[in-house]
Tab-separated table of C-alpha atoms in Angstrom:
chain	number	residue	atom	x	y	z
A	1	MET	CA	0.000	0.000	0.000
A	2	LYS	CA	1.080	3.564	-0.664
A	3	ARG	CA	1.879	5.829	2.230
A	4	SER	CA	-0.619	8.652	2.621
A	5	ASN	CA	0.868	12.116	2.660
A	6	ALA	CA	-0.900	13.357	5.798
A	7	ARG	CA	1.895	15.636	6.954
A	8	GLY	CA	1.488	19.303	6.235
A	9	GLY	CA	3.441	22.418	7.046
A	10	LYS	CA	6.894	22.936	8.563
A	11	ALA	CA	8.061	21.787	11.960
A	12	VAL	CA	7.260	24.422	14.559
A	13	THR	CA	8.567	24.685	18.110
A	14	TYR	CA	6.127	25.974	20.686
A	15	TYR	CA	7.055	27.462	24.039
A	16	ARG	CA	4.886	27.705	27.087
A	17	PRO	CA	4.333	31.455	27.604
A	18	TYR	CA	3.012	33.189	30.673
A	19	LYS	CA	-0.374	32.053	31.932
A	20	GLY	CA	-3.291	33.631	30.126
A	21	HIS	CA	-1.530	34.045	26.771
A	22	THR	CA	-3.171	31.727	24.203
A	23	ASN	CA	-1.496	32.718	20.930
A	24	TYR	CA	0.523	29.473	20.929
A	25	THR	CA	-2.734	27.545	21.252
A	26	HIS	CA	-4.234	29.221	18.189
A	27	ARG	CA	-1.120	28.503	16.115
A	28	GLY	CA	-1.033	24.922	17.334
A	29	ARG	CA	-4.735	24.447	16.620
A	30	LYS	CA	-4.288	25.706	13.062
A	31	LEU	CA	-1.409	23.281	12.469
A	32	VAL	CA	-3.329	20.336	13.939
A	33	LEU	CA	-6.474	21.122	11.927
A	34	THR	CA	-4.385	21.368	8.744
A	35	LYS	CA	-2.936	17.915	9.321
A	36	LEU	CA	-6.331	16.395	10.136
A	37	ALA	CA	-7.826	18.017	7.042
A	38	GLY	CA	-5.041	16.425	5.003
A	39	ILE	CA	-5.917	13.004	6.404
A	40	ALA	CA	-9.615	13.517	5.637
A	41	LYS	CA	-8.766	14.577	2.084
A	42	VAL	CA	-6.691	11.452	1.479
A	43	ALA	CA	-9.384	9.256	3.083
A	44	THR	CA	-11.995	10.734	0.722
A	45	LYS	CA	-9.950	10.482	-2.489
A	46	ARG	CA	-8.505	7.018	-1.812
A	47	PRO	CA	-11.138	5.053	0.159
A	48	HIS	CA	-9.227	1.756	-0.035
A	49	GLU	CA	-5.842	3.050	1.083
A	50	LYS	CA	-4.395	2.283	4.488
A	51	PHE	CA	-2.814	4.968	6.634
A	52	MET	CA	0.633	3.711	7.564
A	53	SER	CA	1.959	6.631	9.619
A	54	LEU	CA	-0.346	8.247	12.173
A	55	ALA	CA	1.247	7.955	15.608
A	56	HIS	CA	3.414	11.042	15.060
A	57	LEU	CA	0.225	13.142	15.045
A	58	ILE	CA	-0.217	12.514	18.773
A	59	ASN	CA	2.391	15.095	19.719
A	60	VAL	CA	2.757	17.949	22.178
A	61	GLU	CA	0.835	20.373	19.949
A	62	THR	CA	-2.137	18.043	19.529
A	63	LEU	CA	-2.224	17.129	23.208
A	64	THR	CA	-2.055	20.807	24.149
A	65	ILE	CA	-5.167	21.456	22.068
A	66	CYS	CA	-6.893	18.482	23.719
A	67	HIS	CA	-5.940	19.850	27.130
A	68	GLU	CA	-7.403	23.276	26.320
A	69	GLU	CA	-10.657	21.649	25.156
A	70	MET	CA	-11.005	19.468	28.245
A	71	ASP	CA	-13.753	20.300	30.727
A	72	GLY	CA	-12.101	21.005	34.056
A	73	LYS	CA	-15.297	20.290	36.000
A	74	LYS	CA	-15.467	16.599	35.082
A	75	ALA	CA	-14.913	13.871	37.661
A	76	THR	CA	-11.391	12.497	38.041
A	77	GLY	CA	-10.190	8.987	37.300
A	78	VAL	CA	-8.117	6.617	39.417
A	79	ASP	CA	-5.196	9.085	39.381
A	80	ALA	CA	-7.356	11.827	41.006
A	81	VAL	CA	-5.600	14.378	38.728
A	82	THR	CA	-7.636	17.408	37.687
A	83	LYS	CA	-7.142	19.658	34.691
A	84	GLU	CA	-5.968	22.467	36.938
A	85	ALA	CA	-3.344	20.256	38.609
A	86	TYR	CA	-2.086	18.926	35.259
A	87	ASP	CA	-1.881	22.472	33.893
A	88	GLU	CA	0.534	23.601	36.606
A	89	ASN	CA	3.393	21.802	34.873
A	90	LEU	CA	1.804	21.282	31.474
A	91	GLU	CA	4.834	21.425	29.170
A	92	THR	CA	6.866	18.948	31.217
A	93	ASN	CA	3.875	16.607	31.633
A	94	LEU	CA	3.105	16.555	27.904
A	95	HIS	CA	6.740	16.022	26.847
A	96	ASN	CA	6.997	13.180	29.356
A	97	LEU	CA	3.783	11.646	27.987
A	98	VAL	CA	4.939	11.870	24.351
A	99	ASN	CA	8.341	10.354	25.210
A	100	ARG	CA	6.670	7.404	26.938
A	101	MET	CA	4.478	6.871	23.883
A	102	LYS	CA	7.537	6.898	21.605
A	103	ARG	CA	9.232	4.283	23.813
A	104	HIS	CA	5.990	2.246	23.874
A	105	SER	CA	6.101	2.362	27.674
A	106	TYR	CA	2.850	4.323	27.974
A	107	ARG	CA	0.038	2.173	29.320
A	108	PRO	CA	-3.454	3.527	30.068
A	109	GLN	CA	-4.543	3.279	33.678
A	110	PRO	CA	-7.660	1.297	34.604
A	111	VAL	CA	-10.922	3.165	34.164
A	112	ARG	CA	-12.769	4.125	37.332
A	113	ARG	CA	-16.296	2.812	37.038
A	114	THR	CA	-19.237	4.492	38.687
A	115	HIS	CA	-22.976	4.147	38.219
A	116	ILE	CA	-25.350	6.956	37.302
A	117	PRO	CA	-29.180	6.920	37.373
A	118	LYS	CA	-30.859	5.770	34.186
A	119	PRO	CA	-33.586	8.336	33.337
A	120	GLY	CA	-37.121	7.035	33.723
A	121	THR	CA	-36.168	3.811	35.509
A	122	ASN	CA	-34.834	2.566	38.830
A	123	LYS	CA	-31.793	1.096	37.081
A	124	ARG	CA	-28.311	2.575	37.040
A	125	ARG	CA	-26.030	2.897	34.023
A	126	PRO	CA	-22.292	2.091	34.318
A	127	LEU	CA	-20.020	5.008	33.433
A	128	GLY	CA	-16.259	4.794	32.926
A	129	ILE	CA	-14.030	7.716	33.964
A	130	PRO	CA	-10.471	7.527	32.543
A	131	ALA	CA	-7.427	9.108	34.175
A	132	TYR	CA	-6.730	12.660	32.988
A	133	GLU	CA	-3.663	11.772	30.941
A	134	ASP	CA	-5.596	8.967	29.264
A	135	LYS	CA	-8.358	11.438	28.424
A	136	LEU	CA	-5.847	13.568	26.518
A	137	VAL	CA	-4.549	10.631	24.486
A	138	GLN	CA	-8.076	9.368	23.808
A	139	SER	CA	-9.139	12.820	22.648
A	140	ALA	CA	-6.209	13.026	20.212
A	141	LEU	CA	-6.893	9.487	19.023
A	142	ALA	CA	-10.577	10.305	18.480
A	143	LYS	CA	-9.627	13.289	16.291
A	144	ILE	CA	-7.451	11.097	14.086
A	145	LEU	CA	-10.013	8.299	13.773
A	146	SER	CA	-12.778	10.803	12.949
A	147	ALA	CA	-10.661	12.350	10.184
A	148	ILE	CA	-10.144	8.909	8.628
A	149	TYR	CA	-13.628	7.455	8.994
A	150	GLU	CA	-15.898	10.488	8.724
A	151	PRO	CA	-15.717	10.451	4.883
A	152	GLU	CA	-16.516	6.729	4.983
A	153	PHE	CA	-19.513	6.791	7.312
A	154	LEU	CA	-22.899	6.616	5.570
A	155	ASP	CA	-25.617	9.266	5.531
A	156	SER	CA	-27.822	7.010	7.658
A	157	SER	CA	-25.502	7.398	10.673
A	158	PHE	CA	-25.866	10.427	12.970
A	159	GLY	CA	-24.600	9.723	16.477
A	160	PHE	CA	-21.410	11.387	17.753
A	161	ARG	CA	-20.498	12.848	14.381
A	162	PRO	CA	-19.551	16.465	13.627
A	163	ASN	CA	-22.362	18.653	12.280
A	164	ARG	CA	-24.926	15.870	12.782
A	165	SER	CA	-27.351	16.164	15.667
A	166	CYS	CA	-30.354	14.330	17.095
A	167	HIS	CA	-32.608	16.845	15.339
A	168	ASP	CA	-30.964	16.031	12.004
A	169	ALA	CA	-31.731	12.332	12.546
A	170	LEU	CA	-35.360	13.177	13.403
A	171	LYS	CA	-35.705	15.367	10.310
A	172	VAL	CA	-34.327	12.686	8.005
A	173	LEU	CA	-36.595	10.046	9.526
A	174	ASN	CA	-39.565	12.381	9.103
A	175	LYS	CA	-38.666	12.935	5.442
A	176	ILE	CA	-38.426	9.210	4.803
A	177	LEU	CA	-41.770	8.453	6.445
A	178	ALA	CA	-43.487	11.358	4.696
A	179	THR	CA	-42.180	10.891	1.153
A	180	ARG	CA	-41.404	7.167	0.810
A	181	PRO	CA	-43.873	4.255	0.616
A	182	ILE	CA	-43.151	3.035	4.148
A	183	ASN	CA	-45.641	0.688	5.811
A	184	TYR	CA	-43.609	-0.981	8.562
A	185	ILE	CA	-41.079	0.058	11.170
A	186	VAL	CA	-38.496	-2.218	12.779
A	187	ASP	CA	-37.510	-0.598	16.069
A	188	VAL	CA	-34.299	-2.277	17.292
A	189	ASP	CA	-32.541	-1.882	20.633
A	190	ILE	CA	-29.111	-3.503	21.006
A	191	LYS	CA	-28.685	-5.032	24.444
A	192	SER	CA	-25.856	-3.354	26.452
A	193	PHE	CA	-23.976	-2.508	23.267
A	194	PHE	CA	-20.995	-0.712	24.838
A	195	ASP	CA	-20.399	-3.666	27.167
A	196	HIS	CA	-20.319	-6.299	24.431
A	197	VAL	CA	-18.144	-4.911	21.643
A	198	ASP	CA	-15.870	-7.753	20.522
A	199	HIS	CA	-12.243	-6.615	20.715
A	200	GLN	CA	-10.968	-8.916	17.967
A	201	TRP	CA	-13.604	-7.745	15.504
A	202	MET	CA	-12.947	-4.157	16.516
A	203	ILE	CA	-9.275	-4.475	15.589
A	204	LYS	CA	-10.126	-6.222	12.310
A	205	PHE	CA	-12.417	-3.361	11.347
A	206	LEU	CA	-9.765	-0.777	12.209
A	207	GLU	CA	-7.121	-2.571	10.171
A	208	HIS	CA	-9.179	-1.991	7.024
A	209	ARG	CA	-7.965	1.612	7.022
A	210	ILE	CA	-5.163	1.797	9.598
A	211	GLY	CA	-1.802	0.148	8.955
A	212	ASP	CA	0.156	1.944	11.669
A	213	PRO	CA	1.018	-0.726	14.288
A	214	ASN	CA	1.582	1.957	16.924
A	215	ILE	CA	-2.008	3.209	16.672
A	216	ILE	CA	-3.388	-0.345	16.695
A	217	ARG	CA	-1.263	-1.162	19.751
A	218	LEU	CA	-2.502	1.970	21.511
A	219	ILE	CA	-6.154	1.113	20.863
A	220	LYS	CA	-5.623	-2.446	22.089
A	221	ARG	CA	-4.152	-1.125	25.321
A	222	PHE	CA	-7.136	1.146	25.855
A	223	LEU	CA	-9.547	-1.724	25.253
A	224	LYS	CA	-7.635	-3.984	27.663
A	225	SER	CA	-6.877	-1.358	30.329
A	226	GLY	CA	-9.435	-2.794	32.750
A	227	ILE	CA	-11.802	-1.135	35.186
A	228	ILE	CA	-11.718	-0.404	38.910
A	229	GLU	CA	-14.929	-0.546	40.895
A	230	ASP	CA	-15.057	-0.440	44.692
A	231	ARG	CA	-11.224	-0.676	44.725
A	232	ILE	CA	-11.329	-3.989	42.851
A	233	LYS	CA	-9.752	-4.277	39.406
A	234	TYR	CA	-11.525	-6.226	36.667
A	235	ASN	CA	-10.074	-7.190	33.313
A	236	THR	CA	-11.978	-6.041	30.216
A	237	VAL	CA	-12.233	-8.894	27.736
A	238	GLU	CA	-14.956	-7.134	25.735
A	239	GLY	CA	-16.673	-3.781	25.419
A	240	THR	CA	-15.614	-0.150	25.370
A	241	PRO	CA	-16.234	1.758	28.610
A	242	GLN	CA	-18.979	4.377	28.401
A	243	GLY	CA	-17.393	7.688	29.260
A	244	GLY	CA	-14.159	7.192	27.327
A	245	LEU	CA	-13.576	9.958	24.777
A	246	VAL	CA	-12.616	7.486	22.068
A	247	SER	CA	-15.539	5.114	22.750
A	248	PRO	CA	-18.129	6.991	20.606
A	249	VAL	CA	-15.853	6.912	17.543
A	250	LEU	CA	-14.991	3.246	18.080
A	251	SER	CA	-18.675	2.362	18.483
A	252	ASN	CA	-19.516	4.152	15.239
A	253	ILE	CA	-16.764	2.270	13.413
A	254	TYR	CA	-17.987	-1.034	14.833
A	255	LEU	CA	-21.632	-0.461	13.880
A	256	HIS	CA	-20.618	0.989	10.505
A	257	TYR	CA	-19.287	-2.420	9.471
A	258	VAL	CA	-21.754	-4.564	11.421
A	259	ILE	CA	-25.000	-2.799	10.441
A	260	ASP	CA	-24.650	0.212	8.127
A	261	VAL	CA	-22.589	-1.307	5.297
A	262	TRP	CA	-24.437	-4.630	5.543
A	263	PHE	CA	-27.826	-2.923	5.303
A	264	GLU	CA	-26.753	-0.672	2.418
A	265	LYS	CA	-24.837	-3.229	0.344
A	266	PHE	CA	-26.848	-6.380	1.030
A	267	VAL	CA	-30.264	-5.859	2.639
A	268	ARG	CA	-31.498	-3.014	0.438
A	269	LYS	CA	-30.387	-4.762	-2.742
A	270	GLN	CA	-32.410	-7.844	-1.743
A	271	CYS	CA	-35.607	-5.880	-1.088
A	272	TRP	CA	-38.128	-5.313	-3.871
A	273	GLY	CA	-39.778	-2.502	-1.904
A	274	ALA	CA	-38.445	0.599	-0.201
A	275	ALA	CA	-35.993	0.079	2.683
A	276	TYR	CA	-34.273	2.777	4.746
A	277	MET	CA	-32.520	3.091	8.054
A	278	VAL	CA	-31.626	5.867	10.517
A	279	ARG	CA	-29.078	5.184	13.255
A	280	TYR	CA	-28.037	7.377	16.154
A	281	ALA	CA	-25.251	5.575	18.046
A	282	ASP	CA	-26.821	2.223	19.006
A	283	ASP	CA	-30.443	3.397	18.504
A	284	ASN	CA	-31.742	2.037	15.198
A	285	ILE	CA	-34.922	2.580	13.188
A	286	PHE	CA	-35.469	0.554	9.994
A	287	CYS	CA	-38.243	1.423	7.536
A	288	PHE	CA	-39.777	-1.070	5.087
A	289	GLN	CA	-42.525	-1.114	2.501
A	290	SER	CA	-43.241	-4.842	2.804
A	291	LYS	CA	-44.229	-6.698	5.955
A	292	ASN	CA	-42.544	-9.902	4.788
A	293	GLU	CA	-39.270	-8.083	4.179
A	294	ALA	CA	-39.455	-6.370	7.575
A	295	GLU	CA	-39.940	-9.729	9.321
A	296	ALA	CA	-37.207	-11.391	7.269
A	297	PHE	CA	-34.825	-8.547	8.085
A	298	TYR	CA	-35.581	-8.773	11.820
A	299	GLY	CA	-34.548	-12.438	11.836
A	300	ALA	CA	-31.463	-11.778	9.697
A	301	LEU	CA	-30.406	-8.909	11.949
A	302	GLN	CA	-30.439	-11.123	15.027
A	303	GLU	CA	-28.188	-13.589	13.246
A	304	ARG	CA	-25.926	-10.800	11.986
A	305	LEU	CA	-25.495	-9.238	15.428
A	306	GLY	CA	-24.850	-12.643	17.021
A	307	LYS	CA	-21.897	-13.141	14.684
A	308	PHE	CA	-20.233	-10.044	16.172
A	309	GLY	CA	-21.041	-10.704	19.823
A	310	LEU	CA	-24.134	-8.499	20.008
A	311	GLU	CA	-27.721	-9.259	20.900
A	312	ILE	CA	-31.121	-7.660	20.361
A	313	SER	CA	-33.105	-6.676	23.429
A	314	ILE	CA	-36.296	-8.600	22.623
A	315	GLU	CA	-38.506	-6.728	25.112
A	316	LYS	CA	-37.465	-3.330	23.662
A	317	SER	CA	-37.500	-4.251	19.965
A	318	LYS	CA	-40.582	-4.619	17.781
A	319	ILE	CA	-42.089	-4.579	14.302
A	320	ILE	CA	-45.053	-2.258	13.906
A	321	ALA	CA	-47.340	-1.106	11.111
A	322	PHE	CA	-46.583	2.540	10.514
A	323	GLY	CA	-47.168	4.877	7.598
A	324	ARG	CA	-49.885	6.311	5.410
A	325	LYS	CA	-51.553	2.878	5.102
A	326	ALA	CA	-51.335	2.082	8.802
A	327	GLY	CA	-54.774	1.216	10.172
A	328	ASN	CA	-56.184	0.309	6.767
A	329	LYS	CA	-57.424	-3.134	5.922
A	330	ASP	CA	-54.889	-5.725	4.836
A	331	ASN	CA	-53.744	-5.306	1.246
A	332	HIS	CA	-51.964	-8.374	-0.083
A	333	GLY	CA	-49.137	-8.268	2.419
A	334	ASN	CA	-48.509	-4.564	1.951
A	335	GLY	CA	-51.388	-3.455	4.123
A	336	THR	CA	-51.097	-3.033	7.819
A	337	ARG	CA	-52.752	-4.270	10.975
A	338	GLY	CA	-56.179	-4.432	9.438
A	339	GLY	CA	-59.576	-3.562	10.833
A	340	GLY	CA	-58.996	0.180	10.697
A	341	SER	CA	-57.614	0.239	14.252
A	342	LYS	CA	-55.323	2.964	15.532
A	343	PRO	CA	-51.675	2.472	14.397
A	344	ASP	CA	-48.941	1.693	16.882
A	345	THR	CA	-46.300	4.220	17.898
A	346	PHE	CA	-42.550	4.027	18.451
A	347	ASP	CA	-40.012	6.041	20.463
A	348	PHE	CA	-36.822	7.444	18.990
A	349	LEU	CA	-34.413	9.986	20.527
A	350	GLY	CA	-36.828	11.016	23.257
A	351	PHE	CA	-39.926	11.440	21.057
A	352	THR	CA	-42.955	9.245	20.497
A	353	HIS	CA	-43.743	9.105	16.774
A	354	TYR	CA	-47.361	8.587	15.752
A	355	CYS	CA	-49.458	8.685	12.584
A	356	SER	CA	-51.713	11.713	12.139
A	357	LYS	CA	-53.031	14.108	9.526
A	358	SER	CA	-52.290	17.660	8.488
A	359	ARG	CA	-54.880	20.444	8.443
A	360	ASN	CA	-55.857	19.598	4.874
A	361	GLY	CA	-56.352	15.918	5.709
A	362	LYS	CA	-53.124	14.498	4.310
A	363	PHE	CA	-50.975	11.917	6.103
A	364	ARG	CA	-48.382	13.283	8.478
A	365	VAL	CA	-46.043	11.863	11.076
A	366	LYS	CA	-46.162	13.798	14.321
A	367	ARG	CA	-44.140	13.465	17.473
A	368	LYS	CA	-44.420	14.329	21.125
A	369	THR	CA	-42.142	13.974	24.121
A	370	SER	CA	-42.024	10.321	25.117
A	371	ARG	CA	-43.593	9.509	28.474
A	372	LYS	CA	-40.328	8.081	29.792
A	373	LYS	CA	-38.244	11.167	28.900
A	374	TYR	CA	-40.967	13.556	30.080
A	375	ARG	CA	-41.067	11.979	33.525
A	376	ALA	CA	-37.274	11.810	33.770
A	377	SER	CA	-36.826	15.477	32.808
A	378	LEU	CA	-39.559	16.603	35.187
A	379	LEU	CA	-38.064	14.574	38.022
A	380	ARG	CA	-34.644	16.170	37.485
A	381	VAL	CA	-36.092	19.698	37.536
A	382	LYS	CA	-38.168	18.957	40.638
A	383	GLN	CA	-35.141	17.606	42.460
A	384	TRP	CA	-33.094	20.650	41.475
A	385	ILE	CA	-35.792	23.058	42.722
A	386	GLN	CA	-36.075	21.156	45.985
A	387	GLU	CA	-32.299	21.192	46.531
A	388	ASN	CA	-31.877	24.874	45.594
A	389	ARG	CA	-35.010	26.545	46.974
A	390	HIS	CA	-32.821	28.236	49.609
A	391	LEU	CA	-31.223	30.439	46.912
A	392	PRO	CA	-32.235	34.100	46.600
A	393	THR	CA	-35.380	34.350	44.499
A	394	LYS	CA	-33.693	36.310	41.708
A	395	THR	CA	-30.863	33.756	41.398
A	396	LEU	CA	-33.240	30.794	41.635
A	397	MET	CA	-35.493	32.115	38.861
A	398	LYS	CA	-32.565	32.993	36.594
A	399	ILE	CA	-30.982	29.539	36.785
A	400	LEU	CA	-34.349	27.813	36.439
A	401	GLY	CA	-35.049	29.904	33.337
A	402	LEU	CA	-31.771	28.778	31.777
A	403	LYS	CA	-32.634	25.149	32.484
A	404	LEU	CA	-36.027	25.590	30.832
A	405	MET	CA	-34.426	27.185	27.773
A	406	GLY	CA	-32.150	24.159	27.451
A	407	TYR	CA	-35.208	21.903	27.607
A	408	TYR	CA	-37.021	23.992	24.961
A	409	ARG	CA	-34.079	23.900	22.553
A	410	TYR	CA	-34.352	20.131	22.339
A	411	TYR	CA	-38.011	19.291	22.875
A	412	ALA	CA	-39.742	22.360	21.399
A	413	ILE	CA	-40.025	20.976	17.867
A	414	THR	CA	-42.867	20.987	15.377
A	415	ASP	CA	-46.130	19.477	16.772
A	416	ASN	CA	-44.746	19.189	20.329
A	417	ILE	CA	-45.501	22.646	21.716
A	418	GLU	CA	-48.419	21.427	23.862
A	419	MET	CA	-46.239	18.906	25.705
A	420	VAL	CA	-43.619	21.598	26.322
A	421	LYS	CA	-46.288	23.957	27.703
A	422	LYS	CA	-47.499	21.157	29.957
A	423	PHE	CA	-43.943	20.725	31.206
A	424	LEU	CA	-43.720	24.428	32.042
A	425	ASP	CA	-47.025	24.271	33.948
A	426	GLU	CA	-45.752	21.336	36.019
A	427	VAL	CA	-42.550	23.225	36.826
A	428	ARG	CA	-44.520	26.311	37.891
A	429	ARG	CA	-46.718	24.260	40.235
A	430	HIS	CA	-43.736	22.537	41.801
A	431	LEU	CA	-41.930	25.861	42.197
A	432	PHE	CA	-44.977	27.314	44.014
A	433	LYS	CA	-45.039	24.325	46.326
A	434	ASN	CA	-41.328	24.644	47.213
A	435	LEU	CA	-41.337	28.396	47.685
A	436	ASN	CA	-43.880	27.840	50.442
A	437	ARG	CA	-41.557	25.348	52.110
A	438	ARG	CA	-38.713	27.764	52.641
A	439	SER	CA	-39.919	28.312	56.183
A	440	GLN	CA	-42.570	27.014	58.533
A	441	ASN	CA	-44.939	29.790	57.515
A	442	ARG	CA	-46.661	29.836	54.146
A	443	SER	CA	-45.050	32.740	52.282
A	444	HIS	CA	-47.070	32.765	49.038
A	445	ASN	CA	-50.668	32.398	48.021
A	446	TRP	CA	-51.513	31.898	44.352
A	447	ASP	CA	-52.131	35.603	43.642
A	448	LYS	CA	-48.866	36.629	45.260
A	449	TYR	CA	-47.098	33.873	43.319
A	450	GLN	CA	-48.472	35.289	40.049
A	451	LEU	CA	-47.015	38.688	40.945
A	452	LEU	CA	-43.666	37.000	41.575
A	453	LEU	CA	-43.798	35.376	38.116
A	454	ARG	CA	-44.463	38.778	36.577
A	455	LYS	CA	-41.393	40.206	38.272
A	456	TYR	CA	-39.189	37.187	37.481
A	457	PRO	CA	-40.888	35.598	34.454
A	458	LEU	CA	-39.943	32.103	33.341
A	459	PRO	CA	-39.306	31.860	29.572
A	460	ARG	CA	-42.352	30.860	27.545
A	461	PRO	CA	-41.908	27.991	25.103
A	462	LYS	CA	-41.895	28.494	21.370
A	463	ILE	CA	-40.955	26.251	18.464
A	464	CYS	CA	-37.156	26.090	18.281
A	465	VAL	CA	-36.774	23.363	15.641
A	466	ASN	CA	-38.688	23.105	12.371
A	467	ILE	CA	-38.837	19.388	11.626
A	468	PHE	CA	-39.305	20.043	7.896
A	469	GLU	CA	-36.092	22.029	7.375
A	470	LEU	CA	-33.117	19.856	6.470
A	471	ARG	CA	-29.764	21.513	6.980
A	472	LYS	CA	-27.465	21.897	4.012
A	473	GLY	CA	-25.267	18.826	3.562
A	474	ILE	CA	-27.719	16.429	5.269
A	475	SER	CA	-29.052	13.831	2.836
A	476	TYR	CA	-31.859	11.326	3.250
A	477	ILE	CA	-31.692	9.541	-0.117
A	478	MET	CA	-29.572	6.510	0.794
């Protein structure tokens, strides 16, 4: 294989200036972005070429950029090192890290595992927190992998990709359901995906495009670094820890080969009717015209996932009749449930999708906040109000308003304004209840509370996302 010319620009020496001066960071960022753009350009023009020399890109300049981008408020790993502590002797720390990587003596520390509440349930989700130095290397590695694979990823994939959001996935799905002859939906949930990624298959997939043994060795060490929970170390024979900065890119690469390419190159070519898919990370929605093809695909997908160490969550996955013919009488296998009953619904990215009609009587897919996400969001806001009701009223109302604006920016989409208004009403009632619990005496009646809301008004919801507007560069014809 030919070596890709991913190096760009002259060698530049950077010095650590006095604290607060960031000119070196801007110069370093420009150099790093130029090199990554060169990799992306080669990956686009020569899709079958392997990259043989990549490890040199994880240098002091790249790691400095990763350090500047790191959130200093995040929890620490097993090393208990914070961003602020690492920054005190940044230049020496980074040079030491790069030298260890060149000698191949750098080994990632075990990931500290904690458990966070799973919204809407009593379960808890495992979360991995790497050591700070490992975060820097993972961040640099993620930049390199994204530059290589981003041109290769298909239009049907949206999760953890630059310039592709949850709203983009919802818009594309809406376009497919509205303009294509879709009658059936296959809603698939992969059981504990991040915990069951097969390491051997992961490396095989990476070696399709990466021929640098140093990068492959580094990824293997991250996958095998182990976890520490309750001061006990466990080996990791499979999976990528949730919380690792490189895990989202690795998961996209894994599912790109396991599902995306297989569906595009094999499944769609075997279908006589329309077949589309939209994937956000490990959340998958498959759209079919024919019921027989939807059922055949569901069985084939289980077999396909089993080959790569994955499994469908049977209780969370389903095939439903959905589309403009949903609820009509059966029509030679292309009809739906029959009997004219109300069509089923499905949840995707926090919204319940259901069949409806526009004002002029034409078929339309509408969506509202899913019951599970609605309850989880409301519970979080209620807990926050209860824990912070001691704050001065002005401060309390300001922060609460910012939290509501964040909620609106995601959930205030076309057709969902009533659910967002309902959410605001619930928050107002809970706020009234907690303001009266600041002391033993009741401090507000309803009229006085209304005067307070006039003085410190909470933001009113309005549509923030038009579901019918596709951003430039986002395609749905796959």
